[in-house]
mmCIF file of C-alpha atoms in Angstrom:
data_model
loop_
_atom_site.group_PDB
_atom_site.id
_atom_site.type_symbol
_atom_site.label_atom_id
_atom_site.label_comp_id
_atom_site.label_asym_id
_atom_site.label_seq_id
_atom_site.Cartn_x
_atom_site.Cartn_y
_atom_site.Cartn_z
ATOM 1 C CA MET A 193 130.572 80.317 40.779
ATOM 2 C CA SER A 194 132.703 82.637 43.433
ATOM 3 C CA LEU A 195 135.000 82.301 45.919
ATOM 4 C CA PRO A 196 133.605 80.618 49.490
ATOM 5 C CA LYS A 197 132.619 82.660 51.779
ATOM 6 C CA THR A 198 134.715 83.402 55.202
ATOM 7 C CA PRO A 199 133.719 82.182 58.677
ATOM 8 C CA ASP A 200 134.017 85.448 59.975
ATOM 9 C CA TYR A 201 133.137 89.052 58.416
ATOM 10 C CA ASP A 202 136.239 90.546 57.333
ATOM 11 C CA SER A 203 137.700 90.809 53.485
ATOM 12 C CA TRP A 204 140.875 89.206 52.613
ATOM 13 C CA PRO A 205 142.935 90.267 49.592
ATOM 14 C CA ILE A 206 144.460 87.255 47.497
ATOM 15 C CA ASP A 207 147.364 88.868 47.274
ATOM 16 C CA GLU A 208 149.264 85.028 47.098
ATOM 17 C CA THR A 209 147.907 81.799 45.102
ATOM 18 C CA LEU A 210 146.962 78.393 45.346
ATOM 19 C CA VAL A 211 149.558 76.119 43.297
ATOM 20 C CA SER A 212 149.295 72.656 44.866
ATOM 21 C CA VAL A 213 147.452 70.345 47.725
ATOM 22 C CA SER A 214 148.527 67.189 48.916
ATOM 23 C CA HIS A 215 146.944 64.966 51.476
ATOM 24 C CA GLU A 216 146.617 62.308 53.763
ATOM 25 C CA ALA A 217 143.753 61.633 56.117
ATOM 26 C CA ARG A 218 144.596 64.153 59.102
ATOM 27 C CA GLN A 219 146.764 67.040 57.210
ATOM 28 C CA LEU A 220 146.644 68.491 54.712
ATOM 29 C CA SER A 221 149.542 70.609 53.213
ATOM 30 C CA VAL A 222 149.381 73.653 50.656
ATOM 31 C CA THR A 223 151.525 75.087 47.994
ATOM 32 C CA TRP A 224 152.011 78.683 47.546
ATOM 33 C CA SER A 225 152.485 81.310 44.512
ATOM 34 C CA ASP A 226 155.727 82.612 46.492
ATOM 35 C CA GLY A 227 156.973 78.710 47.458
ATOM 36 C CA ARG A 228 155.281 78.859 50.867
ATOM 37 C CA VAL A 229 154.304 75.658 52.402
ATOM 38 C CA SER A 230 151.309 75.238 54.735
ATOM 39 C CA ARG A 231 149.857 72.864 56.589
ATOM 40 C CA TYR A 232 146.792 72.417 58.155
ATOM 41 C CA HIS A 233 144.282 69.647 60.560
ATOM 42 C CA SER A 234 141.448 68.184 58.883
ATOM 43 C CA VAL A 235 139.920 69.008 62.034
ATOM 44 C CA TRP A 236 140.912 72.619 62.353
ATOM 45 C CA LEU A 237 139.935 73.136 58.582
ATOM 46 C CA ARG A 238 136.463 71.383 59.303
ATOM 47 C CA GLU A 239 135.696 73.558 62.126
ATOM 48 C CA ASN A 240 136.529 76.602 59.939
ATOM 49 C CA ALA A 241 134.624 76.391 56.725
ATOM 50 C CA ALA A 242 131.716 78.994 56.212
ATOM 51 C CA ASP A 243 129.175 76.896 55.469
ATOM 52 C CA ASP A 244 125.641 76.139 57.046
ATOM 53 C CA SER A 245 126.572 73.664 59.279
ATOM 54 C CA THR A 246 129.447 75.069 60.747
ATOM 55 C CA ILE A 247 128.015 78.728 61.082
ATOM 56 C CA ASN A 248 125.245 80.902 61.615
ATOM 57 C CA PRO A 249 125.067 82.380 57.727
ATOM 58 C CA ALA A 250 123.151 85.649 59.887
ATOM 59 C CA THR A 251 125.650 85.836 63.078
ATOM 60 C CA ARG A 252 129.055 84.668 61.315
ATOM 61 C CA GLU A 253 129.613 82.257 65.072
ATOM 62 C CA ARG A 254 129.725 78.889 65.153
ATOM 63 C CA ILE A 255 127.205 76.031 65.175
ATOM 64 C CA LEU A 256 128.623 72.732 64.864
ATOM 65 C CA ASP A 257 129.936 70.927 67.560
ATOM 66 C CA LEU A 258 132.865 68.689 66.662
ATOM 67 C CA SER A 259 132.464 65.901 69.280
ATOM 68 C CA LEU A 260 128.632 65.082 67.046
ATOM 69 C CA ILE A 261 130.217 64.117 64.199
ATOM 70 C CA PRO A 262 130.452 60.478 64.032
ATOM 71 C CA ALA A 263 133.843 59.874 63.963
ATOM 72 C CA TRP A 264 137.369 62.258 63.697
ATOM 73 C CA PRO A 265 136.966 64.309 59.859
ATOM 74 C CA GLU A 266 139.071 63.355 57.731
ATOM 75 C CA ILE A 267 140.098 64.239 54.244
ATOM 76 C CA ALA A 268 138.766 61.855 50.761
ATOM 77 C CA GLU A 269 139.905 64.265 48.573
ATOM 78 C CA ALA A 270 141.262 67.865 48.043
ATOM 79 C CA SER A 271 141.859 70.327 44.937
ATOM 80 C CA ILE A 272 142.132 73.508 43.941
ATOM 81 C CA ASP A 273 138.924 74.742 41.978
ATOM 82 C CA ASP A 274 138.365 76.509 38.794
ATOM 83 C CA LYS A 275 138.097 80.309 41.631
ATOM 84 C CA GLY A 276 141.293 79.284 43.008
ATOM 85 C CA ALA A 277 139.680 78.037 46.361
ATOM 86 C CA LEU A 278 140.507 74.940 48.197
ATOM 87 C CA SER A 279 137.745 72.429 48.016
ATOM 88 C CA VAL A 280 137.962 69.567 50.498
ATOM 89 C CA LEU A 281 135.675 66.869 50.576
ATOM 90 C CA PHE A 282 135.178 65.358 54.162
ATOM 91 C CA THR A 283 133.956 61.743 55.603
ATOM 92 C CA PRO A 284 132.124 60.251 57.868
ATOM 93 C CA GLU A 285 129.854 63.218 56.869
ATOM 94 C CA ASP A 286 130.669 63.158 52.452
ATOM 95 C CA ARG A 287 130.266 66.415 52.903
ATOM 96 C CA ARG A 288 132.417 68.747 50.381
ATOM 97 C CA LEU A 289 133.547 71.773 51.578
ATOM 98 C CA ARG A 290 135.523 75.005 49.783
ATOM 99 C CA PHE A 291 138.032 77.337 51.892
ATOM 100 C CA HIS A 292 138.986 81.348 50.697
ATOM 101 C CA PRO A 293 142.751 81.256 50.331
ATOM 102 C CA GLY A 294 143.194 84.483 51.459
ATOM 103 C CA PHE A 295 141.800 83.990 54.631
ATOM 104 C CA LEU A 296 143.832 80.366 55.072
ATOM 105 C CA ARG A 297 146.730 82.723 54.382
ATOM 106 C CA THR A 298 145.811 85.220 57.086
ATOM 107 C CA ASN A 299 145.642 82.076 59.606
ATOM 108 C CA ASP A 300 148.515 79.901 58.800
ATOM 109 C CA TYR A 301 149.055 78.352 62.194
ATOM 110 C CA ASP A 302 151.674 76.448 60.838
ATOM 111 C CA ASN A 303 153.718 79.007 59.368
ATOM 112 C CA GLN A 304 153.283 81.815 62.614
ATOM 113 C CA GLN A 305 156.470 83.315 62.886
ATOM 114 C CA LEU A 306 155.785 84.787 59.125
ATOM 115 C CA LEU A 307 151.938 86.377 59.845
ATOM 116 C CA PRO A 308 151.904 90.389 59.558
ATOM 117 C CA SER A 309 151.086 91.052 63.657
ATOM 118 C CA GLU A 310 147.817 92.616 63.715
ATOM 119 C CA LEU A 311 148.771 94.841 66.073
ATOM 120 C CA PRO A 312 151.524 97.609 66.019
ATOM 121 C CA PRO A 313 154.517 95.905 68.141
ATOM 122 C CA VAL A 314 154.648 97.734 71.886
ATOM 123 C CA SER A 315 157.368 100.408 71.792
ATOM 124 C CA LEU A 316 159.298 101.089 74.742
ATOM 125 C CA TRP A 317 160.575 104.825 75.387
ATOM 126 C CA ASN A 318 161.946 106.912 77.977
ATOM 127 C CA GLY A 319 162.147 110.658 78.231
ATOM 128 C CA GLU A 320 164.664 110.908 76.965
ATOM 129 C CA GLN A 321 163.921 109.698 73.651
ATOM 130 C CA LEU A 322 160.387 110.527 73.461
ATOM 131 C CA GLN A 323 159.802 113.823 74.801
ATOM 132 C CA GLN A 324 156.722 115.177 73.886
ATOM 133 C CA PRO A 325 153.423 112.408 73.466
ATOM 134 C CA PRO A 326 153.033 111.930 69.706
ATOM 135 C CA THR A 327 150.339 114.697 68.347
ATOM 136 C CA ILE A 328 147.748 114.824 66.298
ATOM 137 C CA ASP A 329 145.980 117.467 64.654
ATOM 138 C CA ALA A 330 141.784 116.352 65.318
ATOM 139 C CA ALA A 331 140.955 119.473 64.356
ATOM 140 C CA THR A 332 138.349 118.410 61.659
ATOM 141 C CA LEU A 333 137.246 115.550 63.620
ATOM 142 C CA ALA A 334 134.270 116.498 66.050
ATOM 143 C CA GLY A 335 132.860 118.070 62.219
ATOM 144 C CA ALA A 336 133.230 114.297 60.958
ATOM 145 C CA GLU A 337 131.242 111.355 60.150
ATOM 146 C CA HIS A 338 131.136 108.321 61.944
ATOM 147 C CA GLY A 339 132.633 106.018 59.383
ATOM 148 C CA SER A 340 134.089 108.389 57.174
ATOM 149 C CA LYS A 341 137.813 108.390 55.545
ATOM 150 C CA GLU A 342 137.985 111.708 56.924
ATOM 151 C CA GLU A 343 137.512 110.156 60.502
ATOM 152 C CA ALA A 344 139.859 106.949 59.732
ATOM 153 C CA ASP A 345 142.757 109.604 58.300
ATOM 154 C CA ILE A 346 143.093 110.434 62.139
ATOM 155 C CA LEU A 347 142.082 107.596 64.148
ATOM 156 C CA ASN A 348 144.261 105.201 62.470
ATOM 157 C CA PRO A 349 148.000 106.818 63.230
ATOM 158 C CA THR A 350 145.713 107.585 67.057
ATOM 159 C CA LEU A 351 145.376 103.873 67.467
ATOM 160 C CA HIS A 352 148.417 103.321 65.989
ATOM 161 C CA GLU A 353 150.705 105.330 68.419
ATOM 162 C CA LEU A 354 148.489 104.794 71.397
ATOM 163 C CA LEU A 355 148.607 100.797 70.994
ATOM 164 C CA GLY A 356 152.530 101.157 69.945
ATOM 165 C CA LYS A 357 153.783 103.284 72.173
ATOM 166 C CA GLY A 358 150.772 103.664 75.373
ATOM 167 C CA LEU A 359 150.021 107.729 74.819
ATOM 168 C CA VAL A 360 148.886 110.278 71.899
ATOM 169 C CA ARG A 361 148.165 113.686 72.473
ATOM 170 C CA LEU A 362 144.981 114.752 69.858
ATOM 171 C CA ARG A 363 145.359 118.819 68.717
ATOM 172 C CA ASN A 364 143.032 121.099 68.520
ATOM 173 C CA LEU A 365 140.370 119.775 69.174
ATOM 174 C CA PRO A 366 136.966 122.073 70.270
ATOM 175 C CA ALA A 367 138.207 123.201 74.562
ATOM 176 C CA GLU A 368 134.121 123.047 75.890
ATOM 177 C CA GLU A 369 132.851 120.807 78.547
ATOM 178 C CA GLY A 370 131.479 117.312 77.199
ATOM 179 C CA ALA A 371 133.275 117.090 73.701
ATOM 180 C CA ILE A 372 135.718 114.071 75.435
ATOM 181 C CA GLU A 373 132.557 112.096 75.342
ATOM 182 C CA LYS A 374 131.972 112.691 71.600
ATOM 183 C CA VAL A 375 135.748 112.109 70.833
ATOM 184 C CA ALA A 376 136.035 109.134 73.017
ATOM 185 C CA GLU A 377 132.679 107.250 71.787
ATOM 186 C CA ARG A 378 134.381 107.405 68.676
ATOM 187 C CA ILE A 379 136.689 104.845 70.019
ATOM 188 C CA GLY A 380 134.650 102.880 71.526
ATOM 189 C CA SER A 381 132.127 102.824 74.990
ATOM 190 C CA ILE A 382 133.357 104.827 78.048
ATOM 191 C CA ARG A 383 133.408 102.776 81.618
ATOM 192 C CA SER A 384 131.854 103.873 84.622
ATOM 193 C CA THR A 385 133.069 104.192 87.440
ATOM 194 C CA ASN A 386 132.625 105.575 91.869
ATOM 195 C CA PHE A 387 134.100 108.592 90.151
ATOM 196 C CA GLY A 388 131.618 108.772 87.227
ATOM 197 C CA HIS A 389 130.703 108.626 83.486
ATOM 198 C CA LEU A 390 133.142 111.510 83.432
ATOM 199 C CA PHE A 391 135.031 113.475 85.641
ATOM 200 C CA ASN A 392 136.612 117.263 86.153
ATOM 201 C CA VAL A 393 140.199 117.582 87.526
ATOM 202 C CA ARG A 394 140.509 120.703 89.022
ATOM 203 C CA ALA A 395 140.705 122.039 92.899
ATOM 204 C CA ILE A 396 138.256 121.521 94.885
ATOM 205 C CA GLN A 397 136.606 121.947 98.127
ATOM 206 C CA ASN A 398 136.911 118.800 100.277
ATOM 207 C CA PRO A 399 138.574 116.875 97.548
ATOM 208 C CA ASP A 400 137.379 112.680 97.428
ATOM 209 C CA SER A 401 140.451 112.593 96.210
ATOM 210 C CA ASN A 402 144.213 114.094 96.015
ATOM 211 C CA ALA A 403 143.912 115.161 91.586
ATOM 212 C CA TYR A 404 140.963 117.400 92.547
ATOM 213 C CA THR A 405 143.488 119.318 94.257
ATOM 214 C CA SER A 406 146.605 121.576 93.273
ATOM 215 C CA ILE A 407 149.195 119.737 94.792
ATOM 216 C CA ALA A 408 151.789 117.296 93.052
ATOM 217 C CA LEU A 409 151.358 114.433 92.529
ATOM 218 C CA PRO A 410 152.989 111.686 92.530
ATOM 219 C CA PRO A 411 153.233 108.604 88.927
ATOM 220 C CA HIS A 412 150.747 106.636 89.398
ATOM 221 C CA VAL A 413 148.131 104.318 87.628
ATOM 222 C CA ASP A 414 144.412 104.738 88.312
ATOM 223 C CA LEU A 415 142.126 102.825 89.969
ATOM 224 C CA PRO A 416 144.573 99.943 90.674
ATOM 225 C CA THR A 417 141.879 99.041 93.830
ATOM 226 C CA ARG A 418 139.840 97.493 91.232
ATOM 227 C CA GLU A 419 139.761 93.799 90.255
ATOM 228 C CA TYR A 420 140.914 95.048 85.919
ATOM 229 C CA GLN A 421 141.737 98.590 86.855
ATOM 230 C CA PRO A 422 140.615 100.521 83.877
ATOM 231 C CA GLY A 423 142.870 100.287 80.708
ATOM 232 C CA LEU A 424 142.874 103.758 79.236
ATOM 233 C CA GLN A 425 142.146 106.984 80.404
ATOM 234 C CA CYS A 426 141.386 110.030 78.686
ATOM 235 C CA LEU A 427 142.021 113.690 79.690
ATOM 236 C CA TYR A 428 140.622 116.757 77.477
ATOM 237 C CA CYS A 429 141.737 120.332 78.314
ATOM 238 C CA ILE A 430 139.560 122.821 78.520
ATOM 239 C CA GLU A 431 141.511 125.562 80.481
ATOM 240 C CA ASN A 432 144.620 125.714 80.973
ATOM 241 C CA SER A 433 146.363 129.021 82.524
ATOM 242 C CA VAL A 434 147.878 128.196 85.700
ATOM 243 C CA GLU A 435 151.402 128.961 86.698
ATOM 244 C CA GLY A 436 153.100 125.046 87.298
ATOM 245 C CA GLY A 437 151.084 121.923 86.628
ATOM 246 C CA MET A 438 153.466 119.940 84.215
ATOM 247 C CA ALA A 439 152.044 117.182 82.847
ATOM 248 C CA VAL A 440 154.860 114.375 83.819
ATOM 249 C CA MET A 441 154.354 110.752 81.746
ATOM 250 C CA MET A 442 156.872 107.567 82.431
ATOM 251 C CA ASP A 443 156.093 103.570 80.819
ATOM 252 C CA GLY A 444 155.923 101.701 83.678
ATOM 253 C CA PHE A 445 156.836 98.926 80.987
ATOM 254 C CA ALA A 446 160.217 100.904 80.058
ATOM 255 C CA ILE A 447 160.260 100.675 84.186
ATOM 256 C CA ALA A 448 160.344 97.197 84.723
ATOM 257 C CA THR A 449 162.426 96.608 81.858
ATOM 258 C CA ALA A 450 164.863 98.730 83.287
ATOM 259 C CA MET A 451 164.371 97.090 86.494
ATOM 260 C CA LYS A 452 164.456 93.300 85.786
ATOM 261 C CA GLU A 453 168.471 94.029 84.392
ATOM 262 C CA GLU A 454 169.372 96.790 87.378
ATOM 263 C CA HIS A 455 167.520 95.302 90.609
ATOM 264 C CA PRO A 456 166.252 91.445 89.412
ATOM 265 C CA GLU A 457 165.901 90.873 93.336
ATOM 266 C CA ALA A 458 163.742 93.396 93.125
ATOM 267 C CA TYR A 459 161.985 93.290 90.096
ATOM 268 C CA ALA A 460 161.333 89.562 91.079
ATOM 269 C CA THR A 461 160.137 90.690 94.578
ATOM 270 C CA LEU A 462 157.481 93.026 92.890
ATOM 271 C CA THR A 463 156.237 90.737 90.520
ATOM 272 C CA THR A 464 155.514 87.996 92.946
ATOM 273 C CA ILE A 465 154.609 89.921 96.693
ATOM 274 C CA HIS A 466 150.208 91.056 96.845
ATOM 275 C CA TRP A 467 150.082 94.586 97.620
ATOM 276 C CA ARG A 468 146.782 95.946 99.264
ATOM 277 C CA TYR A 469 145.660 98.659 96.851
ATOM 278 C CA ALA A 470 142.897 100.572 99.198
ATOM 279 C CA ASN A 471 140.383 103.320 98.142
ATOM 280 C CA THR A 472 138.557 104.505 100.877
ATOM 281 C CA SER A 473 136.549 106.986 100.408
ATOM 282 C CA ARG A 474 133.806 108.211 101.500
ATOM 283 C CA ASN A 475 131.232 106.875 99.797
ATOM 284 C CA THR A 476 133.016 103.564 98.588
ATOM 285 C CA ASP A 477 135.831 101.425 100.094
ATOM 286 C CA HIS A 478 137.559 99.325 96.874
ATOM 287 C CA VAL A 479 140.512 97.059 97.493
ATOM 288 C CA TRP A 480 142.078 94.551 95.814
ATOM 289 C CA TYR A 481 145.332 92.680 96.138
ATOM 290 C CA SER A 482 147.733 92.284 93.128
ATOM 291 C CA PRO A 483 151.999 92.195 92.029
ATOM 292 C CA MET A 484 153.012 95.846 91.712
ATOM 293 C CA ILE A 485 153.773 94.521 87.629
ATOM 294 C CA VAL A 486 151.871 91.861 86.741
ATOM 295 C CA LEU A 487 153.178 88.930 84.080
ATOM 296 C CA GLY A 488 151.616 86.506 81.791
ATOM 297 C CA GLN A 489 152.139 83.377 81.437
ATOM 298 C CA ALA A 490 155.328 83.610 78.840
ATOM 299 C CA GLY A 491 157.236 86.585 81.829
ATOM 300 C CA GLU A 492 155.051 89.006 79.385
ATOM 301 C CA LEU A 493 154.261 92.641 80.575
ATOM 302 C CA LEU A 494 150.725 92.669 81.159
ATOM 303 C CA GLU A 495 150.404 95.760 83.833
ATOM 304 C CA VAL A 496 151.878 98.024 87.108
ATOM 305 C CA ARG A 497 150.341 98.800 90.201
ATOM 306 C CA ILE A 498 151.716 100.918 90.827
ATOM 307 C CA ALA A 499 149.891 104.612 93.420
ATOM 308 C CA ASP A 500 151.589 104.374 97.060
ATOM 309 C CA PHE A 501 148.578 106.918 98.215
ATOM 310 C CA LEU A 502 145.994 104.027 97.066
ATOM 311 C CA ARG A 503 148.136 101.518 99.301
ATOM 312 C CA GLY A 504 146.883 100.121 102.201
ATOM 313 C CA PRO A 505 148.760 98.403 104.655
ATOM 314 C CA MET A 506 151.205 95.933 104.337
ATOM 315 C CA THR A 507 149.946 92.207 104.339
ATOM 316 C CA ALA A 508 152.818 90.125 102.627
ATOM 317 C CA PRO A 509 153.734 87.331 105.025
ATOM 318 C CA PHE A 510 155.883 87.992 108.134
ATOM 319 C CA ASP A 511 159.159 86.797 106.905
ATOM 320 C CA GLN A 512 158.894 88.998 103.107
ATOM 321 C CA THR A 513 157.556 92.176 104.456
ATOM 322 C CA GLU A 514 161.398 93.825 104.777
ATOM 323 C CA THR A 515 162.168 92.588 101.173
ATOM 324 C CA ALA A 516 158.771 94.132 100.158
ATOM 325 C CA TYR A 517 159.808 96.933 101.376
ATOM 326 C CA GLU A 518 162.990 96.849 100.067
ATOM 327 C CA ALA A 519 162.008 96.432 96.738
ATOM 328 C CA LEU A 520 159.033 99.594 96.792
ATOM 329 C CA MET A 521 162.278 101.682 97.691
ATOM 330 C CA THR A 522 163.684 100.620 94.857
ATOM 331 C CA LEU A 523 161.152 101.208 92.508
ATOM 332 C CA GLN A 524 160.317 104.405 94.571
ATOM 333 C CA ARG A 525 163.800 105.810 93.880
ATOM 334 C CA MET A 526 163.594 104.793 90.302
ATOM 335 C CA LEU A 527 160.923 106.765 89.959
ATOM 336 C CA ARG A 528 162.837 110.196 90.761
ATOM 337 C CA GLU A 529 165.160 109.337 88.003
ATOM 338 C CA PRO A 530 164.560 112.455 85.075
ATOM 339 C CA ARG A 531 165.521 108.972 82.271
ATOM 340 C CA PHE A 532 162.007 108.088 82.903
ATOM 341 C CA ALA A 533 160.295 111.493 82.455
ATOM 342 C CA MET A 534 158.100 113.150 79.794
ATOM 343 C CA ARG A 535 157.111 116.632 81.381
ATOM 344 C CA PHE A 536 155.182 118.292 79.199
ATOM 345 C CA THR A 537 151.904 121.299 79.379
ATOM 346 C CA TYR A 538 148.490 120.773 78.358
ATOM 347 C CA THR A 539 146.953 123.441 76.235
ATOM 348 C CA PRO A 540 143.337 123.878 75.595
ATOM 349 C CA GLY A 541 141.243 121.415 73.371
ATOM 350 C CA ASP A 542 144.386 118.842 73.553
ATOM 351 C CA MET A 543 143.065 115.516 74.687
ATOM 352 C CA VAL A 544 145.778 112.839 76.042
ATOM 353 C CA ILE A 545 145.036 109.115 76.071
ATOM 354 C CA PHE A 546 147.035 107.098 77.697
ATOM 355 C CA ASP A 547 147.290 103.318 78.657
ATOM 356 C CA ASN A 548 146.733 103.255 82.612
ATOM 357 C CA ARG A 549 147.487 99.695 83.079
ATOM 358 C CA ARG A 550 151.210 100.597 81.360
ATOM 359 C CA LEU A 551 151.663 104.258 82.188
ATOM 360 C CA LEU A 552 152.343 106.196 85.106
ATOM 361 C CA HIS A 553 151.343 109.799 85.374
ATOM 362 C CA ALA A 554 151.958 112.751 87.744
ATOM 363 C CA ARG A 555 151.666 116.268 88.077
ATOM 364 C CA ASP A 556 153.786 119.456 89.507
ATOM 365 C CA ALA A 557 151.656 121.114 92.159
ATOM 366 C CA PHE A 558 150.676 124.384 90.975
ATOM 367 C CA GLU A 559 149.193 128.147 92.398
ATOM 368 C CA GLY A 560 145.643 127.245 92.995
ATOM 369 C CA ASP A 561 144.936 131.180 92.330
ATOM 370 C CA SER A 562 147.308 131.688 90.028
ATOM 371 C CA GLY A 563 145.008 130.938 87.123
ATOM 372 C CA SER A 564 142.386 127.749 86.052
ATOM 373 C CA ARG A 565 143.082 124.463 85.146
ATOM 374 C CA TRP A 566 140.710 122.780 84.083
ATOM 375 C CA LEU A 567 140.327 118.698 82.457
ATOM 376 C CA GLN A 568 138.285 116.588 82.412
ATOM 377 C CA GLY A 569 138.441 112.394 82.531
ATOM 378 C CA CYS A 570 137.083 109.495 81.451
ATOM 379 C CA TYR A 571 138.147 105.388 81.083
ATOM 380 C CA LEU A 572 137.903 103.183 78.023
ATOM 381 C CA GLU A 573 139.234 99.406 77.936
ATOM 382 C CA ARG A 574 142.510 98.102 76.149
ATOM 383 C CA ASP A 575 140.332 95.872 74.302
ATOM 384 C CA GLU A 576 138.274 98.127 72.775
ATOM 385 C CA VAL A 577 140.918 100.329 70.788
ATOM 386 C CA ARG A 578 142.446 97.064 69.725
ATOM 387 C CA SER A 579 138.792 96.014 68.152
ATOM 388 C CA ARG A 580 138.652 99.914 66.832
ATOM 389 C CA TYR A 581 141.865 99.352 65.284
ATOM 390 C CA ARG A 582 141.068 96.215 63.599
ATOM 391 C CA MET A 583 138.086 97.684 62.183
ATOM 392 C CA LEU A 584 139.726 100.564 60.533
ATOM 393 C CA LYS A 585 142.540 97.118 58.856
ATOM 394 C CA ARG A 586 139.554 95.468 57.806
ATOM 395 C CA ALA A 587 137.693 98.947 55.949
ATOM 396 C CA GLU A 588 141.179 99.092 54.285
ATOM 397 C CA ARG A 589 140.827 95.309 53.504
ATOM 398 C CA ALA A 590 137.261 95.392 52.320
ATOM 399 C CA GLU A 591 138.571 99.332 49.953
ATOM 400 C CA ARG A 592 141.782 97.029 48.447
ATOM 401 C CA VAL A 593 139.351 93.557 47.870
ATOM 402 C CA GLU A 594 136.526 96.055 46.182
ATOM 403 C CA ALA A 595 139.294 97.662 43.911
ATOM 404 C CA SER A 596 141.143 94.762 43.010
ATOM 405 C CA SER A 597 137.422 92.384 42.048
ATOM 406 C CA PRO A 598 136.511 92.575 38.230
ATOM 407 C CA ALA A 599 133.570 95.782 37.353
#
């Protein structure tokens, strides 16, 4: 007999073992080798089993419908077997199920404050603290096999910085048209928009966006006009020999946090008043309504929607309109404060990836006839990065489990 399967595709190292177990009908407690005590409800255990009555073994998706069990699942017996797994006999099914200790420890919902974060923590910054994007040498990425250790050694720190600070710069990539697609797809699927699958950022005649000119661009996020604005933007430098055109990045979450502390009334207004965002080009007409600062249920920052040149006519209630504009102008003044801005220059072969729902990006004007400036861009989603990061960590855990297994 070996350790039981887990109801997922992951590998869970056993860093601490089970040493004792006690139970009541609807609750079970275990003690670990480091002294931690964890409690699990009988119903939670029953639906997180890994047997064929609970999950489809081919897909690891749940097939159990708890409401079809004749009565509430309760614990008749519980013990630790000779392989170190938790063994539980459930009634009224009279079914014995085994649980992997690594899976139980990882999903210890009784001690959530002790569980390590599955993603890097968000780290706010301003231009004084972070003067250049976190930079990774990616010279070998283009030739690395998908799924190889060589690829993982570049993607691991890349995604860690991207998830934590909201941006990262890859250097020494080939300065070739279309290379952005090969790099971006190592992270996840590219999202097409009204600007296409890939888009070129350079001055053109008859532009449908200010980005396709040589004028300065104010701090903004892309496509706040969409119900679900793209989570990530990639900009890949192919050519850059113009005078000017410095890139500017700002942490919108850091700005929102500073506004909450320094201008709480303006902050409250921008988290509640809905603005009209509109991209009414010759060929499309995208419109969405949203606060500029979007909060989650617990008051945490989820996204910012800041782009002056993509705001449509104000449609707030009449008696709130002036208050809304006062808050907007407070934000606009903050965006001009040098403390928030990071400034850098693109070098051919650079690829900057940033969180488009958190970071604001801008650009200084450049002399259009002083040289050439050509960036290619595309969009990804935040959850693609989270998924890729989790997969890299899953691979690391699998290596640990394999290394600790007896030959």
